[in-house]
PDB file of C-alpha atoms in Angstrom:
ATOM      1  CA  UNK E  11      35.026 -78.417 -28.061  1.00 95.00           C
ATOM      2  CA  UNK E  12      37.128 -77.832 -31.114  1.00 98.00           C
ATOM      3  CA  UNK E  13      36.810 -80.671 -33.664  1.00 98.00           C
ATOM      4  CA  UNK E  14      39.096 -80.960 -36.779  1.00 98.00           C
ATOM      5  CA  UNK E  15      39.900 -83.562 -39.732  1.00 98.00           C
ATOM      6  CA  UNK E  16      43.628 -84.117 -39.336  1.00 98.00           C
ATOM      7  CA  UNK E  17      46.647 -85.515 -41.533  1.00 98.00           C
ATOM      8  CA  UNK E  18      49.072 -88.045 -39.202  1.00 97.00           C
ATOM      9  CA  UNK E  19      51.088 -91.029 -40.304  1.00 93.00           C
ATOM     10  CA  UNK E  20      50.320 -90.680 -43.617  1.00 95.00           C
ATOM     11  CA  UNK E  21      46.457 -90.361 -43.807  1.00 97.00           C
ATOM     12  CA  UNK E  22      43.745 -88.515 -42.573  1.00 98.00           C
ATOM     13  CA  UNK E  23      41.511 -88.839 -39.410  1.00 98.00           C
ATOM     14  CA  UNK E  24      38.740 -87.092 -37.415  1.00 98.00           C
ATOM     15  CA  UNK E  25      39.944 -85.870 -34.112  1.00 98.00           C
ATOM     16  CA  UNK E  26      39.171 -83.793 -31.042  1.00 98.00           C
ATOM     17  CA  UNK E  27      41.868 -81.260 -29.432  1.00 97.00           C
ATOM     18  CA  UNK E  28      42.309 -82.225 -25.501  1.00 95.00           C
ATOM     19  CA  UNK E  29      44.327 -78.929 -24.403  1.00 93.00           C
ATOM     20  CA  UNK E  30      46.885 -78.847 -27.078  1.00 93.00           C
ATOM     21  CA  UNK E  31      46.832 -82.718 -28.245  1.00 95.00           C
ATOM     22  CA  UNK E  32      44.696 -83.751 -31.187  1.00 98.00           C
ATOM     23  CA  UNK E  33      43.187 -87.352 -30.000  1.00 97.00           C
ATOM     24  CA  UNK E  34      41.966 -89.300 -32.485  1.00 98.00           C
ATOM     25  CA  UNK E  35      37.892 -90.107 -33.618  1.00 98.00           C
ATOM     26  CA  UNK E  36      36.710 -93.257 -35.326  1.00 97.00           C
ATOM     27  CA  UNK E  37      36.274 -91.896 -38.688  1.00 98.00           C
ATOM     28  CA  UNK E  38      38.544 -90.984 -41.377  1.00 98.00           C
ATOM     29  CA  UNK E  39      37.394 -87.381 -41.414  1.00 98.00           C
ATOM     30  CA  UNK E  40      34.037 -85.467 -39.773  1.00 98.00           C
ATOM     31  CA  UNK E  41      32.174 -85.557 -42.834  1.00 98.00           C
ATOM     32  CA  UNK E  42      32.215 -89.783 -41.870  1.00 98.00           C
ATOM     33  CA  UNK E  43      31.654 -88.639 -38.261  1.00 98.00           C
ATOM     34  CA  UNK E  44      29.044 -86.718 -38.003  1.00 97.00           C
ATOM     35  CA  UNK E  45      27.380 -88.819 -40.719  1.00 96.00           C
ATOM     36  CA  UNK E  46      27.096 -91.560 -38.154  1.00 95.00           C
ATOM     37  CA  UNK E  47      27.641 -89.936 -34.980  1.00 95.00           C
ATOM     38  CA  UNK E  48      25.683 -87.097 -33.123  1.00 92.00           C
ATOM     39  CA  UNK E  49      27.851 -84.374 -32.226  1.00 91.00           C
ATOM     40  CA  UNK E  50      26.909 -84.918 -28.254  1.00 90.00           C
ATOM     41  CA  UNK E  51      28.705 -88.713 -28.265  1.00 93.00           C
ATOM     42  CA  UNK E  52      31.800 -87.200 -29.996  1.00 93.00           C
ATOM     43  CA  UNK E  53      33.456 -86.357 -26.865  1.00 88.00           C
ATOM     44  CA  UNK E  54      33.227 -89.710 -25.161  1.00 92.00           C
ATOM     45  CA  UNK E  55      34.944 -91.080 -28.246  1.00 96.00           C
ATOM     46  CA  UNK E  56      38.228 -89.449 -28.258  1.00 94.00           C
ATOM     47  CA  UNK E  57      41.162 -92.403 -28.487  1.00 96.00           C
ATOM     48  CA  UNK E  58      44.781 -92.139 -29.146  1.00 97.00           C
ATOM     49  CA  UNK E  59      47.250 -88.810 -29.217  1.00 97.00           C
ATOM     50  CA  UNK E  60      47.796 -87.480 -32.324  1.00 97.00           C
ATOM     51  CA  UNK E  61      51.312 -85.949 -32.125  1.00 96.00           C
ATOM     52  CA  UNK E  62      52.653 -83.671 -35.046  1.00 96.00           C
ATOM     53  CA  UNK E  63      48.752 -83.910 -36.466  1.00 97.00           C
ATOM     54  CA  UNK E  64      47.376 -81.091 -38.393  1.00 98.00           C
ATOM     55  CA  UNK E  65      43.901 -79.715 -39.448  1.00 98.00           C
ATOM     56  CA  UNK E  66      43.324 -80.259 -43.445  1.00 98.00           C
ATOM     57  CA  UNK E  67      39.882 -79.799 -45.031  1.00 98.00           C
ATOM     58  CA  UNK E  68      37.264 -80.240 -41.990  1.00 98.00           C
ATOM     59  CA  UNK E  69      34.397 -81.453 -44.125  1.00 98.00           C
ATOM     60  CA  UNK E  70      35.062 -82.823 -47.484  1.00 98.00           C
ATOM     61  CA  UNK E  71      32.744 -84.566 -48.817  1.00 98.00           C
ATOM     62  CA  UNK E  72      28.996 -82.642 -47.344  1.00 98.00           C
ATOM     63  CA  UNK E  73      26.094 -83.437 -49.765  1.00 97.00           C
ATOM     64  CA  UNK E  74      25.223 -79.833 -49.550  1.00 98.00           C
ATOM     65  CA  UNK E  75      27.069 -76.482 -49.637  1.00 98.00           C
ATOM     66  CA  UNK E  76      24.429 -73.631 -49.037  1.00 98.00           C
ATOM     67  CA  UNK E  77      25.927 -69.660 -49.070  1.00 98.00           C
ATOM     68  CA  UNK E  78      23.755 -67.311 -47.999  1.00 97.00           C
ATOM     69  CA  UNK E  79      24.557 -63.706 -50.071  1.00 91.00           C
ATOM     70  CA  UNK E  80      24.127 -59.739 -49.089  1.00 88.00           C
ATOM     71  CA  UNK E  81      23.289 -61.245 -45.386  1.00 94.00           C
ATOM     72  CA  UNK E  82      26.026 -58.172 -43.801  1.00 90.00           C
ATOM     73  CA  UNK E  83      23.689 -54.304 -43.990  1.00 81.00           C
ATOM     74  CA  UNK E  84      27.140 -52.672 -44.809  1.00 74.00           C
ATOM     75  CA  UNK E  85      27.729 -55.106 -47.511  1.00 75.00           C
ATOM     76  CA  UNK E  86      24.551 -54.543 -48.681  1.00 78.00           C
ATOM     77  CA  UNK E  87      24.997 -51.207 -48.735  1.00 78.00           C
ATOM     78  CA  UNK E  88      28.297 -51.092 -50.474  1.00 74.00           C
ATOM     79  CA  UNK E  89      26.878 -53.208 -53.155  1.00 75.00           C
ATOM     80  CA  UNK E  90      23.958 -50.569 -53.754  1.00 80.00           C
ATOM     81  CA  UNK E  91      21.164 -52.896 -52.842  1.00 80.00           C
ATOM     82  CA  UNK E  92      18.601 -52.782 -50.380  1.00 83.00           C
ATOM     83  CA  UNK E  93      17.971 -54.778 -46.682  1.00 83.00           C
ATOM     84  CA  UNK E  94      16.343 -58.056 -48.335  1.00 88.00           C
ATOM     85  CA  UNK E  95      12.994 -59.718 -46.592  1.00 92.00           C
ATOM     86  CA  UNK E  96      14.215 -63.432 -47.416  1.00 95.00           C
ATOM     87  CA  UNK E  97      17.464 -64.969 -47.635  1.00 96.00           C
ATOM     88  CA  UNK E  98      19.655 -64.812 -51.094  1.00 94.00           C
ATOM     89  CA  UNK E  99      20.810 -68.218 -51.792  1.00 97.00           C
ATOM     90  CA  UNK E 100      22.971 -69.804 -53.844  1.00 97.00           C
ATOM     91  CA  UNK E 101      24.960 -73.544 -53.912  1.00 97.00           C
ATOM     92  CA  UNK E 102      28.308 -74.635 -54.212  1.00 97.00           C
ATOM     93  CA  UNK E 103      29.471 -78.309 -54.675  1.00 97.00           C
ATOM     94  CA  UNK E 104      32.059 -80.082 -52.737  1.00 97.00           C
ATOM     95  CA  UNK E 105      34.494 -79.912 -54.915  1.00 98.00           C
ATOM     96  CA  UNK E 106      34.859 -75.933 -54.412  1.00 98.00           C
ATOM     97  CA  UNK E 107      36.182 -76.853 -50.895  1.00 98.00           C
ATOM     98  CA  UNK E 108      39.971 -76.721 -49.959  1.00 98.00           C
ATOM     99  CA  UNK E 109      41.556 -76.722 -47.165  1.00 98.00           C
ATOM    100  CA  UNK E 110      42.872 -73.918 -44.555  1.00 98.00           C
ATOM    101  CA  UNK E 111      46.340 -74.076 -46.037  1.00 98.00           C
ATOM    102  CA  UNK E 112      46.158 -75.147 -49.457  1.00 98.00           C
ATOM    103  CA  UNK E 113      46.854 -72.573 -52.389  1.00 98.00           C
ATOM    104  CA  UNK E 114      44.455 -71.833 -54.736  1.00 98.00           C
ATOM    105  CA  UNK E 115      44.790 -72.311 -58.313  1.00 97.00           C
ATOM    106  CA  UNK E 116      42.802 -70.114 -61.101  1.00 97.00           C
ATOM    107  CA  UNK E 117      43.288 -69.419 -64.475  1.00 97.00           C
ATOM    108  CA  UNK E 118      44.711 -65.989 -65.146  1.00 96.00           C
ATOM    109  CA  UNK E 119      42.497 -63.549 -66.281  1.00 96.00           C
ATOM    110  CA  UNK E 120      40.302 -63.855 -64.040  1.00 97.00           C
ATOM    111  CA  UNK E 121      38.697 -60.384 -61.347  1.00 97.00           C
ATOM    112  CA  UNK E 122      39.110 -62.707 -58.482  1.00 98.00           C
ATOM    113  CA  UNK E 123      38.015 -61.757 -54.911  1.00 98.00           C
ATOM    114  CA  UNK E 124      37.658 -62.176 -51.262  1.00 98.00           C
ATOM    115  CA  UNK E 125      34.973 -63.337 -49.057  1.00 98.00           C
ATOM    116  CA  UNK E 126      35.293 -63.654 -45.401  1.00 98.00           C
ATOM    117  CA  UNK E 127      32.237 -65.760 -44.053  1.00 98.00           C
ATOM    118  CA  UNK E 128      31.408 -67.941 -40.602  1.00 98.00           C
ATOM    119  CA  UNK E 129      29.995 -70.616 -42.017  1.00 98.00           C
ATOM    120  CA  UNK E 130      27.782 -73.059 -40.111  1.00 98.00           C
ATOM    121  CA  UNK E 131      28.032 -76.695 -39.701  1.00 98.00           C
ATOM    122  CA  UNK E 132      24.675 -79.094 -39.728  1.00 98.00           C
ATOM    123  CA  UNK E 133      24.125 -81.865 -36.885  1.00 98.00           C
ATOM    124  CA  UNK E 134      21.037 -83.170 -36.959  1.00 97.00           C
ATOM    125  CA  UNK E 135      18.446 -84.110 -39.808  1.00 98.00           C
ATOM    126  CA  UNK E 136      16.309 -80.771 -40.401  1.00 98.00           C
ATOM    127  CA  UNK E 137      12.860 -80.552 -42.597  1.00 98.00           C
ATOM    128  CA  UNK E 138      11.276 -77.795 -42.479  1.00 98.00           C
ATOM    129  CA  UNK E 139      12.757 -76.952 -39.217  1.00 98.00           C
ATOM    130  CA  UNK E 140      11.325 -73.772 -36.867  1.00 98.00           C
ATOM    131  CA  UNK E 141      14.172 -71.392 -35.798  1.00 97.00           C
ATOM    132  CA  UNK E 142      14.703 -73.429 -32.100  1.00 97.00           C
ATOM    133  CA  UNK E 143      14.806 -76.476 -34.051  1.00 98.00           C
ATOM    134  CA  UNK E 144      17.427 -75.175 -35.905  1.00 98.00           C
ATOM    135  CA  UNK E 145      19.477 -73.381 -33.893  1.00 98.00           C
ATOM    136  CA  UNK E 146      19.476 -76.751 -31.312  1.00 97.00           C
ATOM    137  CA  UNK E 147      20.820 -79.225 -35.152  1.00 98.00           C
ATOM    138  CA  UNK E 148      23.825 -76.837 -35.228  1.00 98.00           C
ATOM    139  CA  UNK E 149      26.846 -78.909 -34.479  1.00 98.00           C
ATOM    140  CA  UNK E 150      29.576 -76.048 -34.782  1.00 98.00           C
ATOM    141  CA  UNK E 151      30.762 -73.064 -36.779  1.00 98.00           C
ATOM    142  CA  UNK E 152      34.270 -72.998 -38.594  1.00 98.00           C
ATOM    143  CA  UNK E 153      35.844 -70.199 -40.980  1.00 98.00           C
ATOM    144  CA  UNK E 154      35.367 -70.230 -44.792  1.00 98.00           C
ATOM    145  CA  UNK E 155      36.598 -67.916 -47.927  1.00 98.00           C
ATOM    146  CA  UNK E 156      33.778 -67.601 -50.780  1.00 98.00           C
ATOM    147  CA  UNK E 157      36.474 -66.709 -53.432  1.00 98.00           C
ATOM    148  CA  UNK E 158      34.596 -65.517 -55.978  1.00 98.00           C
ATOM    149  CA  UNK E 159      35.290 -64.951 -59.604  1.00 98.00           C
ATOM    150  CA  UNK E 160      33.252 -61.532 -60.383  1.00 97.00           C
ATOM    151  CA  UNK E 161      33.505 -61.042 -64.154  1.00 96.00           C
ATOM    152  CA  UNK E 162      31.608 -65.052 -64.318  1.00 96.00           C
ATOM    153  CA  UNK E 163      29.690 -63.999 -61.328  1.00 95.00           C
ATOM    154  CA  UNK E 164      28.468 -61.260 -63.496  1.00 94.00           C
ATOM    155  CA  UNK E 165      27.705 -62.599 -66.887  1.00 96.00           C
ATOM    156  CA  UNK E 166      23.756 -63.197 -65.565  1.00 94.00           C
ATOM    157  CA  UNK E 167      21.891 -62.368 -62.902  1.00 91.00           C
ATOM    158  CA  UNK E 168      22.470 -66.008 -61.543  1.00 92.00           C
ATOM    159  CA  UNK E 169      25.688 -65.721 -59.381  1.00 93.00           C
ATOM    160  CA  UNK E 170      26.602 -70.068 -59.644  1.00 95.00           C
ATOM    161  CA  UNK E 171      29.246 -69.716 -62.462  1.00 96.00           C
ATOM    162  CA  UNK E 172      31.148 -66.932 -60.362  1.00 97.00           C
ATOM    163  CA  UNK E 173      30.720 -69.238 -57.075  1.00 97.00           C
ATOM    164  CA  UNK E 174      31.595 -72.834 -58.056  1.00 96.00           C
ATOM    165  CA  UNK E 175      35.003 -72.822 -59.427  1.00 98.00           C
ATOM    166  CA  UNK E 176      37.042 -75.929 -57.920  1.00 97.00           C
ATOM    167  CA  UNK E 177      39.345 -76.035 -54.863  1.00 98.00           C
ATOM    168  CA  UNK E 178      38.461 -72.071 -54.222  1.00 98.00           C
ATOM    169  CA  UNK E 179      36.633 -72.270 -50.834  1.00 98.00           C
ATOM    170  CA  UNK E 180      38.592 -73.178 -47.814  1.00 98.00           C
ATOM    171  CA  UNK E 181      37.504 -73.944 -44.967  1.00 98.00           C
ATOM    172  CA  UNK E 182      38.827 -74.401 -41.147  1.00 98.00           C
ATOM    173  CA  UNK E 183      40.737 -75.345 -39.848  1.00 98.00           C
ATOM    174  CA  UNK E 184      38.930 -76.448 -37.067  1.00 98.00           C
ATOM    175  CA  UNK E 185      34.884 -76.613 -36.105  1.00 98.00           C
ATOM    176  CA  UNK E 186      34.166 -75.224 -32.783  1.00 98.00           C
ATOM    177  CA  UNK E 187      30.991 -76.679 -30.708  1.00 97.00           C
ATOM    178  CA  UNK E 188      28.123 -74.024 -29.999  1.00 97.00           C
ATOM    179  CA  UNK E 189      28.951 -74.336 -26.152  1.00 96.00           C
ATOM    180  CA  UNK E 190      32.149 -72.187 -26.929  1.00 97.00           C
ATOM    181  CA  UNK E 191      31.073 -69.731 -29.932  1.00 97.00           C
ATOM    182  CA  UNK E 192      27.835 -67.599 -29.997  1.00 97.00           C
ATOM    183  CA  UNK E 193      27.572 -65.777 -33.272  1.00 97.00           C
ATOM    184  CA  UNK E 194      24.337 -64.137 -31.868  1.00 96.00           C
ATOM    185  CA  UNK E 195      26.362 -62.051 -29.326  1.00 96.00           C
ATOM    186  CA  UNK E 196      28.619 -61.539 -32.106  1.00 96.00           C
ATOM    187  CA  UNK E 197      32.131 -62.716 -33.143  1.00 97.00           C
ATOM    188  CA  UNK E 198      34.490 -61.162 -35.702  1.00 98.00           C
ATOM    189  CA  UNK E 199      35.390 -62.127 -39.259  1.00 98.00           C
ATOM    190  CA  UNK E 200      38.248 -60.790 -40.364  1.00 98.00           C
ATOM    191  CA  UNK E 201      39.958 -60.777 -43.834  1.00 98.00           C
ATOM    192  CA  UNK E 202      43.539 -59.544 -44.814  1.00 98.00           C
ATOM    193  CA  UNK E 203      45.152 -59.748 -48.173  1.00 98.00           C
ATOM    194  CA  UNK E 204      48.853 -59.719 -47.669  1.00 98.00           C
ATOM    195  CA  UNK E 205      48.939 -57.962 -44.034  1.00 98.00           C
ATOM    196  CA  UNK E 206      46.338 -55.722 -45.046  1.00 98.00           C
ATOM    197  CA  UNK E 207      42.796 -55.456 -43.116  1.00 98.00           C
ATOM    198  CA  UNK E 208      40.415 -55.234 -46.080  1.00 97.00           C
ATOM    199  CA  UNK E 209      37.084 -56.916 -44.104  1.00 97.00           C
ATOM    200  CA  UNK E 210      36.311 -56.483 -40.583  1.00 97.00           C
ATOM    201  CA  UNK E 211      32.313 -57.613 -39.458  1.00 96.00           C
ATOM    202  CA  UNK E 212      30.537 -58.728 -36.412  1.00 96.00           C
ATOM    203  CA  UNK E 213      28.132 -61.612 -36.770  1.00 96.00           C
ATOM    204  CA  UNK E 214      25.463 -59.686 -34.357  1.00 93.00           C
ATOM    205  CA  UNK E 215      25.056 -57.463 -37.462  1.00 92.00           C
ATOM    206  CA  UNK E 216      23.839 -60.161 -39.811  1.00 95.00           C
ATOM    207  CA  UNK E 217      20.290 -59.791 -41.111  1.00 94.00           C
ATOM    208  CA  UNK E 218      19.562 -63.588 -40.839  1.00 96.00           C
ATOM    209  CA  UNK E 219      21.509 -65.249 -38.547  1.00 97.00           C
ATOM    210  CA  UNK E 220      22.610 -69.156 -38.663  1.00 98.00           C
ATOM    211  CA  UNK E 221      19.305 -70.221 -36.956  1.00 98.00           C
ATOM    212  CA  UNK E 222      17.406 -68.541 -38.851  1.00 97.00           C
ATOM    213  CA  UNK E 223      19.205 -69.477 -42.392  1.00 98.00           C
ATOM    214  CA  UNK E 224      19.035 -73.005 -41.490  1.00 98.00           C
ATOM    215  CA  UNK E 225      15.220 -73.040 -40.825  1.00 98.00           C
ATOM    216  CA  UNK E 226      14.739 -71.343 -44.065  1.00 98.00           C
ATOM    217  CA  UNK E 227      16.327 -73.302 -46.474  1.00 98.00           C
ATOM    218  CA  UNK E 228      15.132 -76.873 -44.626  1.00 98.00           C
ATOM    219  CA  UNK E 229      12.018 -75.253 -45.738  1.00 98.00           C
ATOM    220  CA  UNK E 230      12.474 -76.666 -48.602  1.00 98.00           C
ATOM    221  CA  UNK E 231      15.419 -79.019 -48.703  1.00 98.00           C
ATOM    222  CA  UNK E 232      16.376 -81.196 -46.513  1.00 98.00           C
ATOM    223  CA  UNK E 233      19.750 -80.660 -44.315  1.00 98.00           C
ATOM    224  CA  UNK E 234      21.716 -83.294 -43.046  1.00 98.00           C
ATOM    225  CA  UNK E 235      24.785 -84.022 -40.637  1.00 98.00           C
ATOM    226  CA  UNK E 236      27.898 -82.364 -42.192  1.00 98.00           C
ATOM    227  CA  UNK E 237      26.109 -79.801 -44.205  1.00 98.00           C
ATOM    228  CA  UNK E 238      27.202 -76.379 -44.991  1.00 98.00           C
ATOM    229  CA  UNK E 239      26.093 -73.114 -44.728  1.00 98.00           C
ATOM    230  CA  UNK E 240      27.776 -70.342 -45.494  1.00 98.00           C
ATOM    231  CA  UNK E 241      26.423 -66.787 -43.565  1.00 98.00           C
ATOM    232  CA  UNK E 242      27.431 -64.622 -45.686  1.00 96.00           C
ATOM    233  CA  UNK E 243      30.678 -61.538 -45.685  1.00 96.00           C
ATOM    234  CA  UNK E 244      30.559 -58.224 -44.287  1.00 95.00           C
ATOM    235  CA  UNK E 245      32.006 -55.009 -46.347  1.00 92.00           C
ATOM    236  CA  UNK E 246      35.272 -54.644 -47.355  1.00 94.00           C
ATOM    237  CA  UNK E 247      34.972 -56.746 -50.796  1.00 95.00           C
ATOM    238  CA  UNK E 248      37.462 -55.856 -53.443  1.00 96.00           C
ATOM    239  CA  UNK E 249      34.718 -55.114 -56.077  1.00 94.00           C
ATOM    240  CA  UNK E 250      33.317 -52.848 -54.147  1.00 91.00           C
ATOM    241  CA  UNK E 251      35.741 -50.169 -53.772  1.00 93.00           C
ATOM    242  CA  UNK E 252      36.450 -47.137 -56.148  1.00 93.00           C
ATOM    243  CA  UNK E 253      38.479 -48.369 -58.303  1.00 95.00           C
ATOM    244  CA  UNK E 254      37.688 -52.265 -57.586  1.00 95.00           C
ATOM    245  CA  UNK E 255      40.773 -54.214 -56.304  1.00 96.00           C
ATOM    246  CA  UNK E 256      41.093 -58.014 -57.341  1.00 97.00           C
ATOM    247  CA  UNK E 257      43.747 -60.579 -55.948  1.00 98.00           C
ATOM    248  CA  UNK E 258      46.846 -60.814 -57.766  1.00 98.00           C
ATOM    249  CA  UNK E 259      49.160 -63.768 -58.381  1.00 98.00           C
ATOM    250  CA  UNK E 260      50.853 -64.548 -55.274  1.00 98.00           C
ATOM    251  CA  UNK E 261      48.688 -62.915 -52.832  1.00 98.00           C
ATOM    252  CA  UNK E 262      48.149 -64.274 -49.375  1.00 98.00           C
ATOM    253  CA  UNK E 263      44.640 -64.146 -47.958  1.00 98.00           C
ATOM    254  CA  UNK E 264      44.056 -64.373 -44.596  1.00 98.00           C
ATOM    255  CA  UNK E 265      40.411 -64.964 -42.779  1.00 98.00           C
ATOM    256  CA  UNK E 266      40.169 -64.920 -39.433  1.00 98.00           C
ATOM    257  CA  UNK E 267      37.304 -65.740 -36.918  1.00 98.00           C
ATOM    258  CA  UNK E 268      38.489 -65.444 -33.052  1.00 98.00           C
ATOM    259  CA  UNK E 269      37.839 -68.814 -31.308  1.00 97.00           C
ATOM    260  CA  UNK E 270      38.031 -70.394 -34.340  1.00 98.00           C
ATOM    261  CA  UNK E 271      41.153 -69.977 -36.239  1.00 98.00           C
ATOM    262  CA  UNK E 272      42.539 -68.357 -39.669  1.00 98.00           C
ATOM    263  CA  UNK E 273      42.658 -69.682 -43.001  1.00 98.00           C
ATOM    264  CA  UNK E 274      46.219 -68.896 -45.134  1.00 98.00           C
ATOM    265  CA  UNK E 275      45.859 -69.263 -49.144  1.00 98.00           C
ATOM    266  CA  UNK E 276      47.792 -68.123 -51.338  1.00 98.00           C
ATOM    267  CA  UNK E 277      46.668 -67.458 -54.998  1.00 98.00           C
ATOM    268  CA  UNK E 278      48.358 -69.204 -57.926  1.00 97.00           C
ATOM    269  CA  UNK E 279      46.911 -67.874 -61.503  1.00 96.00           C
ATOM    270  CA  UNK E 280      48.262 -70.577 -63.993  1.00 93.00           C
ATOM    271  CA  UNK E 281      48.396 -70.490 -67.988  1.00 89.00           C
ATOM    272  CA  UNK E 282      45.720 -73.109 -67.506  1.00 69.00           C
ATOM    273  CA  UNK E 283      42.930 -74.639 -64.965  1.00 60.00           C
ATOM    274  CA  UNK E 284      44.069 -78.593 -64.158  1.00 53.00           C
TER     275      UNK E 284
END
């Protein structure tokens, strides 16, 4: 099942795709849905056809955003570090969420890079969840961009200020049900920058996998419906090649999952941050 928050007549609903038809959901967006509405009834409550809709930001308004870092080995590799024992975490906020369209607007300036991630999608109430608890609260997987601003991100040995800068994540277009994706057997996440491969990973590479990330961190927080977390990229970062590469103004990044969809942004570097 491939779920999606939509744009149509002028404002924005959740919705379901029946074959090629978005049908509408009874909620203005799946943050509101799945805040209300286990992911197992959503099916039953498709309504009316949706003609001309299209996917927009999935999940805007989750009360957490949770990215797991250095979670690919030939990532970790690249970035001269060794296989970690526990997760590395760090938190975004909402408002670092755009859509899978939308351009993305940074100061100039800036050593700006790409991210290609899965990024997983909470269903279910988890506290200190075991890994079958977890796995069984995930109500889908959709594609996300951590855009990352590396000269912040490396001020300190905290990564947040490089992580968090508004409207730089996207995310979509659509969130696909576990029944049709299995990121254990592995699915690809792809990244181009203008045409040009830069990432290519298989999730059955990761070194904790989305089970396994969302046990850990209801360890200690709780997750609920609508959360994010974010997996993690594989190698192919712009930082990490010899000489580093960072995106330019104008350049169109592409992330692609199979089954899932691809993100298009374009990067805008402005005189100024509004």
């Amino acid at each position: 099942m491939k779920l999606a928050t939509v744009a149509h007549g002028g404002r924005t609903t959740a919705a379901v795709l029946d074959g090629d038809r978005w049908r509408a959901l009874p909620a203005d967006d799946l943050s509101a849905l799945l805040a209300t509405t286990a992911p197992e009834r959503v099916a039953g409550l498709a309504g009316v056809e949706l003609p001309g809709a299209v996917p927009v930001l999935p999940l805007p308004s989750p009360r957490k955003v949770v990215c797991c870092g250095l979670n690919y080995a030939d990532h970790i590799t690249e970035m001269g570090r060794d296989l970690p024992k526990h997760p590395t975490l760090f938190a975004k906020f909402a408002d670092t969420l755009t859509g899978p369209e939308d351009d993305l607007s940074l100061p100039r300036g800036l050593d700006v890079d790409w991210e290609a991630e899965l990024a997983v999608v909470v269903g279910a109430e988890l506290r200190g969840a075991d890994r079958d608890a977890a796995g069984r609260a995930i109500a889908g997987y959709t594609v996300a961009n951590d855009i990352s601003v590396r000269d912040w991100q490396k001020r300190t040995l905290q990564w947040f200020q490089g992580k968090a800068w508004d409207r730089t994540t996207p995310l979509g277009p659509v969130v696909v049900t576990p029944d049709e994706l299995d990121p254990v057997a592995g699915v690809e996440v792809i990244c181009r920058v203008n045409g040009v491969e830069r990432q290519r990973g298989n999730t059955r590479t990761l070194v904790f996998d989305a089970a396994d990330l969302l046990a850990y961190v209801s360890a200690f927080t709780v997750l609920r419906p609508g959360d994010l977390v974010l997996t993690g990229t594989p190698g192919g970062v712009g930082s990490g090649m010899i000489p580093p590469v960072r995106l330019a103004d104008g350049d169109l990044v592409e992330t692609e999952i199979p089954g899932i969809g691809t993100l298009r942004n374009r990067l805008r570097l402005t005189d100024s941050r509004s």
